[in-house]
Structures are given as C-alpha cells and as structure tokens.
CSV table of C-alpha atoms in Angstrom, one decimal:
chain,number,residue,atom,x,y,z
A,42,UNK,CA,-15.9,-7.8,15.7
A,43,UNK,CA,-16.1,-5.8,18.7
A,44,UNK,CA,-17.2,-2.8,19.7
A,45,UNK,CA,-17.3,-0.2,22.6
A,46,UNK,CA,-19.8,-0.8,25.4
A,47,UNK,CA,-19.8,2.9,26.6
A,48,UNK,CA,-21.0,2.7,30.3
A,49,UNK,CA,-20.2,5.2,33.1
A,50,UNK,CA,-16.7,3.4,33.9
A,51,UNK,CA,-15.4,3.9,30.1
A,52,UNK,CA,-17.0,7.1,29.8
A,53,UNK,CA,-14.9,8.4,32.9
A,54,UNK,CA,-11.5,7.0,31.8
A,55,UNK,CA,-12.2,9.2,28.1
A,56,UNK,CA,-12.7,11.5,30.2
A,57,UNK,CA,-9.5,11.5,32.4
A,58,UNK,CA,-7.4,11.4,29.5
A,59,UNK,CA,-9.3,14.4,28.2
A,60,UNK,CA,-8.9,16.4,31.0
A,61,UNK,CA,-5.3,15.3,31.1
A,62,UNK,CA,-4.6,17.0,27.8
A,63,UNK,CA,-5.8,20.3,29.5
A,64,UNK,CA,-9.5,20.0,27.6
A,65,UNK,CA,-11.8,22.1,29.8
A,66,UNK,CA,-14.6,20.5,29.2
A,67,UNK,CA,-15.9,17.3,27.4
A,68,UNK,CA,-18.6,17.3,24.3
A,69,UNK,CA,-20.9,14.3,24.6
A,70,UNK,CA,-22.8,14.6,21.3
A,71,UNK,CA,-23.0,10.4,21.2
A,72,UNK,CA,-24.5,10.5,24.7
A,73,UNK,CA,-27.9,11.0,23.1
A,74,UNK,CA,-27.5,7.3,21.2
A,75,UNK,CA,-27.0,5.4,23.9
A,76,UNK,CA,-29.3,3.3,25.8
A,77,UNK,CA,-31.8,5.9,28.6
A,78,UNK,CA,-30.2,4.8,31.7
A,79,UNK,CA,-27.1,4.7,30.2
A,80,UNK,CA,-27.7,8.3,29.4
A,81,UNK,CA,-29.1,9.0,32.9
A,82,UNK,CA,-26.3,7.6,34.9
A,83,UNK,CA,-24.1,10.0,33.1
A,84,UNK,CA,-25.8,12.7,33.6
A,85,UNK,CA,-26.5,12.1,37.1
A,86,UNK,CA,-23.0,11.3,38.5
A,87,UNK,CA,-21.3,13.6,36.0
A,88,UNK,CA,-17.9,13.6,33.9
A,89,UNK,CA,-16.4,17.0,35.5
A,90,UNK,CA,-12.5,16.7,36.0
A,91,UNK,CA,-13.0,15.3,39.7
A,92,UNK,CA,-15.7,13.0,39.0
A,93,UNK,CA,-13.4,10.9,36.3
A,94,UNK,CA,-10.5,11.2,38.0
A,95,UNK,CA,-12.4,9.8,41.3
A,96,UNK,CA,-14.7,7.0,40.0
A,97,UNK,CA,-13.8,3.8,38.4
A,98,UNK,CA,-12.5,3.5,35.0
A,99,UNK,CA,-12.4,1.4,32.2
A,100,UNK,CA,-9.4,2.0,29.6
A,101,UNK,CA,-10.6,0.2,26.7
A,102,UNK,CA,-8.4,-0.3,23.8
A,103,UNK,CA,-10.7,-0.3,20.6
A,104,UNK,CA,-10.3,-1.0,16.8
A,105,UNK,CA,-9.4,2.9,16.3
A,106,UNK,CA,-6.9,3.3,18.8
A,107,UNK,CA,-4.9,0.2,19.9
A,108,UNK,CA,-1.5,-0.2,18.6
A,109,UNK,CA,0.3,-3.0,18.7
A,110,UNK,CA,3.8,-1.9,18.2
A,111,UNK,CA,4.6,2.1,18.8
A,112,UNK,CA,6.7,1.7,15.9
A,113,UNK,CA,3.3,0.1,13.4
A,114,UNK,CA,0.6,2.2,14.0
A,115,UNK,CA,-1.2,0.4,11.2
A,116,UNK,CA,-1.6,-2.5,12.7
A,117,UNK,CA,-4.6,-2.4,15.2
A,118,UNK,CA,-7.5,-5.3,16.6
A,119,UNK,CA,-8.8,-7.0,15.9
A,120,UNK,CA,-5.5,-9.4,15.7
A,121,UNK,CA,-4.1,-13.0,15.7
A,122,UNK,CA,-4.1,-14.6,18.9
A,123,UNK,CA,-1.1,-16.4,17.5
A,124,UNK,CA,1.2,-13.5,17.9
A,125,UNK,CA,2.4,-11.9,21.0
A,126,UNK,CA,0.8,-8.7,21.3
A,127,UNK,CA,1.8,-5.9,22.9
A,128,UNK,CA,-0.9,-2.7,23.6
A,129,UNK,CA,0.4,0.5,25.0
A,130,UNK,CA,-2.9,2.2,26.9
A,131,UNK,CA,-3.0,5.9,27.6
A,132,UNK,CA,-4.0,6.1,31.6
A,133,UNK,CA,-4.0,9.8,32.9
A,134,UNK,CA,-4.4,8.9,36.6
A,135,UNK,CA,-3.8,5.1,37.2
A,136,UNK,CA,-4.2,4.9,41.2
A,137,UNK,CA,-6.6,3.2,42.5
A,138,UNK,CA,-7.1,-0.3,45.1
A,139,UNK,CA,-7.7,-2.6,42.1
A,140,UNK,CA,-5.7,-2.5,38.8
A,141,UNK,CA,-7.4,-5.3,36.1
A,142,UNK,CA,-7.0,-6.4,32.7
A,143,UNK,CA,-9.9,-7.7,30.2
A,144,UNK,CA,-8.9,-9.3,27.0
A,145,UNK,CA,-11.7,-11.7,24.7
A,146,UNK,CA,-11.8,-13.9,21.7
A,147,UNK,CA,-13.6,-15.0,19.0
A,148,UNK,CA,-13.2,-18.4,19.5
A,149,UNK,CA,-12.4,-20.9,22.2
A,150,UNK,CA,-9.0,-21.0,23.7
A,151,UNK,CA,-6.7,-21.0,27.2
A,152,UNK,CA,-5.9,-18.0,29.0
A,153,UNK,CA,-2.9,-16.2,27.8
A,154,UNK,CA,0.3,-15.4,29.7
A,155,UNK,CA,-0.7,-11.8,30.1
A,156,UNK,CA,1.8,-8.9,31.8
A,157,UNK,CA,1.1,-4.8,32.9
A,158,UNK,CA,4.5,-3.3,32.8
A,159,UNK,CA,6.1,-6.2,33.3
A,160,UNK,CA,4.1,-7.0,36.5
A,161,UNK,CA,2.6,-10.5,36.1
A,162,UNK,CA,-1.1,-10.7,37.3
A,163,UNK,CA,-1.8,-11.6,40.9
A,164,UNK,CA,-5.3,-13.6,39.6
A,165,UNK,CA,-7.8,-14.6,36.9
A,166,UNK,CA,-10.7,-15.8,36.1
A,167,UNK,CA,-12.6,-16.4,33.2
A,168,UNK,CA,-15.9,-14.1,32.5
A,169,UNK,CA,-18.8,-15.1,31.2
A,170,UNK,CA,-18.6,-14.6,27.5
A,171,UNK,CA,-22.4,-14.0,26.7
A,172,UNK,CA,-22.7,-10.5,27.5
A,173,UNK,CA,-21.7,-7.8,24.7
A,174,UNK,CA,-19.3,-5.8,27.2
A,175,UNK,CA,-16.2,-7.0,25.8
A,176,UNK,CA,-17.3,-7.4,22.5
A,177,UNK,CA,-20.1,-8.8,20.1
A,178,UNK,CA,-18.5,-11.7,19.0
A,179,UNK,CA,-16.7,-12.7,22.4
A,180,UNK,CA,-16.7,-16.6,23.1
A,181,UNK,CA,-14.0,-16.2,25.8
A,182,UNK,CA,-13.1,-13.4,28.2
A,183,UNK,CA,-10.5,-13.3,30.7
A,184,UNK,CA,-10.0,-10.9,33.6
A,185,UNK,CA,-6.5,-10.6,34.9
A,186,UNK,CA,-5.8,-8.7,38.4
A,187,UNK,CA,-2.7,-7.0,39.3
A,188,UNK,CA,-0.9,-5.0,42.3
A,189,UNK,CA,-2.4,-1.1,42.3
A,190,UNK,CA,1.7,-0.3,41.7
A,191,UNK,CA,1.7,-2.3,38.1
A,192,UNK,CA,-0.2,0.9,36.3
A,193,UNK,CA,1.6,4.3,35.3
A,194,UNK,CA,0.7,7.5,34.4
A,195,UNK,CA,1.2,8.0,30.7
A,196,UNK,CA,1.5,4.6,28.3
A,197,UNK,CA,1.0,1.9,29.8
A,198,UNK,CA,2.6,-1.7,28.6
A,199,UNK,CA,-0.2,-4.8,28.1
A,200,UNK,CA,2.0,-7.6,26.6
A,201,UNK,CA,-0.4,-10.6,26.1
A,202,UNK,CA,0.9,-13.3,25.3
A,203,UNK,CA,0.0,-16.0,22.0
A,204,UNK,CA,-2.8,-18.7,22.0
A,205,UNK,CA,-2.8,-22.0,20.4
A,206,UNK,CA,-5.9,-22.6,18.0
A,207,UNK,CA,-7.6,-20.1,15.6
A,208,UNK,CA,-8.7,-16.5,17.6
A,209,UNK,CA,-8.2,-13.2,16.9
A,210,UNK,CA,-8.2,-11.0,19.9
A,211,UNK,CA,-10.9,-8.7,19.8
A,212,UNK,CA,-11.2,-6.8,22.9
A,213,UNK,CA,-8.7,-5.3,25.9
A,214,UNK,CA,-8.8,-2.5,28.6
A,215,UNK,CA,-7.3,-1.8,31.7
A,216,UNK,CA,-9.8,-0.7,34.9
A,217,UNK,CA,-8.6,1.2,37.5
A,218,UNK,CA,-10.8,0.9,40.8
C-alpha cells in the first residue's frame, strides 16, 4: 500500500490549505522523523504563508483523506482500478505555469483516460515506477499534464478513468508549479 513521501513540495501544499483555513501557523511535530535533508530543506526554505503559497506543490490524495464519491466518504484508496474513480482534492491557491496529475498501480496496466475538472490532459508520460514517491508498492506511475486554467480554488474534480486487468490504485495528487 502506499504511503506519503513528505518532501518540501507536499509539505507546502499542507501548508496552503492550512493557512487557507485561517491557521496562523503550522506544527511540524513529524518533521523530526523524516529523513536529515528532508528536515533541512524545510527548515531552510520555510512553510510561512508566502513561502507555500509561492513554491511548488504537491496535492497528494492519501489513504486518510481521498474520497471517492462526496456522497461515500467511507470509501477511500487504495481502490479497484476497475471502477471509475472520481477524487475531489482540496487546492487553496491552484495558479501556477504547470498543473499535473500523478496516479500509480500495483500492478501492470495502460494509462487511464484521466480528466481535472473536466479538462482532458494536454500530455503524459509514464514515470519510472521504482522509486517510493508515489507509493511503496508502485509498478506503474503515470504523469498527466494539463492547461494552468484546469485547477480551482476549493475542490478540485480528478475523474480517472477504469483499467483493464487486476490493479488497485494506490497513489494520486495534483502539483501545482
């Protein structure tokens, strides 16, 4: 199963959405388990409001908080590839040059029909599967680009669509560059 690769990227989208719920400030008691330059990089380029809202970010839907269906909030990844799949994503400021989706598998299988809002992707490309970013278990990992105008502020709609074979999906996010 997957789990959360925490680097400066992901770290600043939790923290945009923080901030956007009028927090003023962030708590990083699970800083001090992470890897030292993990650690370091935070501390060195920061998490104040600015600095997230500036930098690249990484909305990554995990195990806790994805929802498949507003309505079914018990249903959650990781999930059959064999469904549609529909993920709404919390993104506090979404505008940036580049707006990319990430989604993985536990098993083999050919990339998905995959939509932001609607928006169909302007490119993908697969990802090489080895490294733990998008999930332990990952065998394939897809990146999917779209137009800067296809993210909103507030939920934000990742339909993705069913796969043929045996896969649960086990990883998705939504960058913002």
């Amino acid at each position: 199963r997957g789990t959360v690769s925490m680097d400066i990227e992901a770290f600043c989208a939790w923290g945009d959405n923080a901030y956007s719920g009028n927090v003023d400030g962030l708590y990083l008691f699970n800083v001090s388990y992470l890897p030292y330059e993990t650690q370091k990089t935070i501390y060195e380029k920061g998490l104040s409001k600015n600095d997230c809202m500036k930098k690249s970010r990484r909305y990554v839907v995990t195990y806790h908080d994805c929802v498949k269906n507003p309505e079914d909030a018990s249903k959650q990844l990781p999930s059959p590839g064999k469904n549609d799949i529909v993920l709404n994503v919390k993104i506090a400021h979404p505008k940036g040059k580049i707006v990319r989706s990430v989604i993985s598998y536990d098993n083999k299988v050919v990339a998905p029909k995959v939509e932001l809002n609607g928006f169909k992707s302007v490119g993908i490309k697969e990802i090489n599967a080895k490294c733990d970013k998008y999930g332990r278990s990952a065998k394939k990992v897809f990146e999917y680009v779209f137009s800067a105008e296809a993210a909103v502020t507030g939920y934000n709609k990742l339909y993705i669509g069913a796969v043929k074979g045996r896969a649960n999906l086990i990883w998705a996010e939504i960058a913002v560059e």
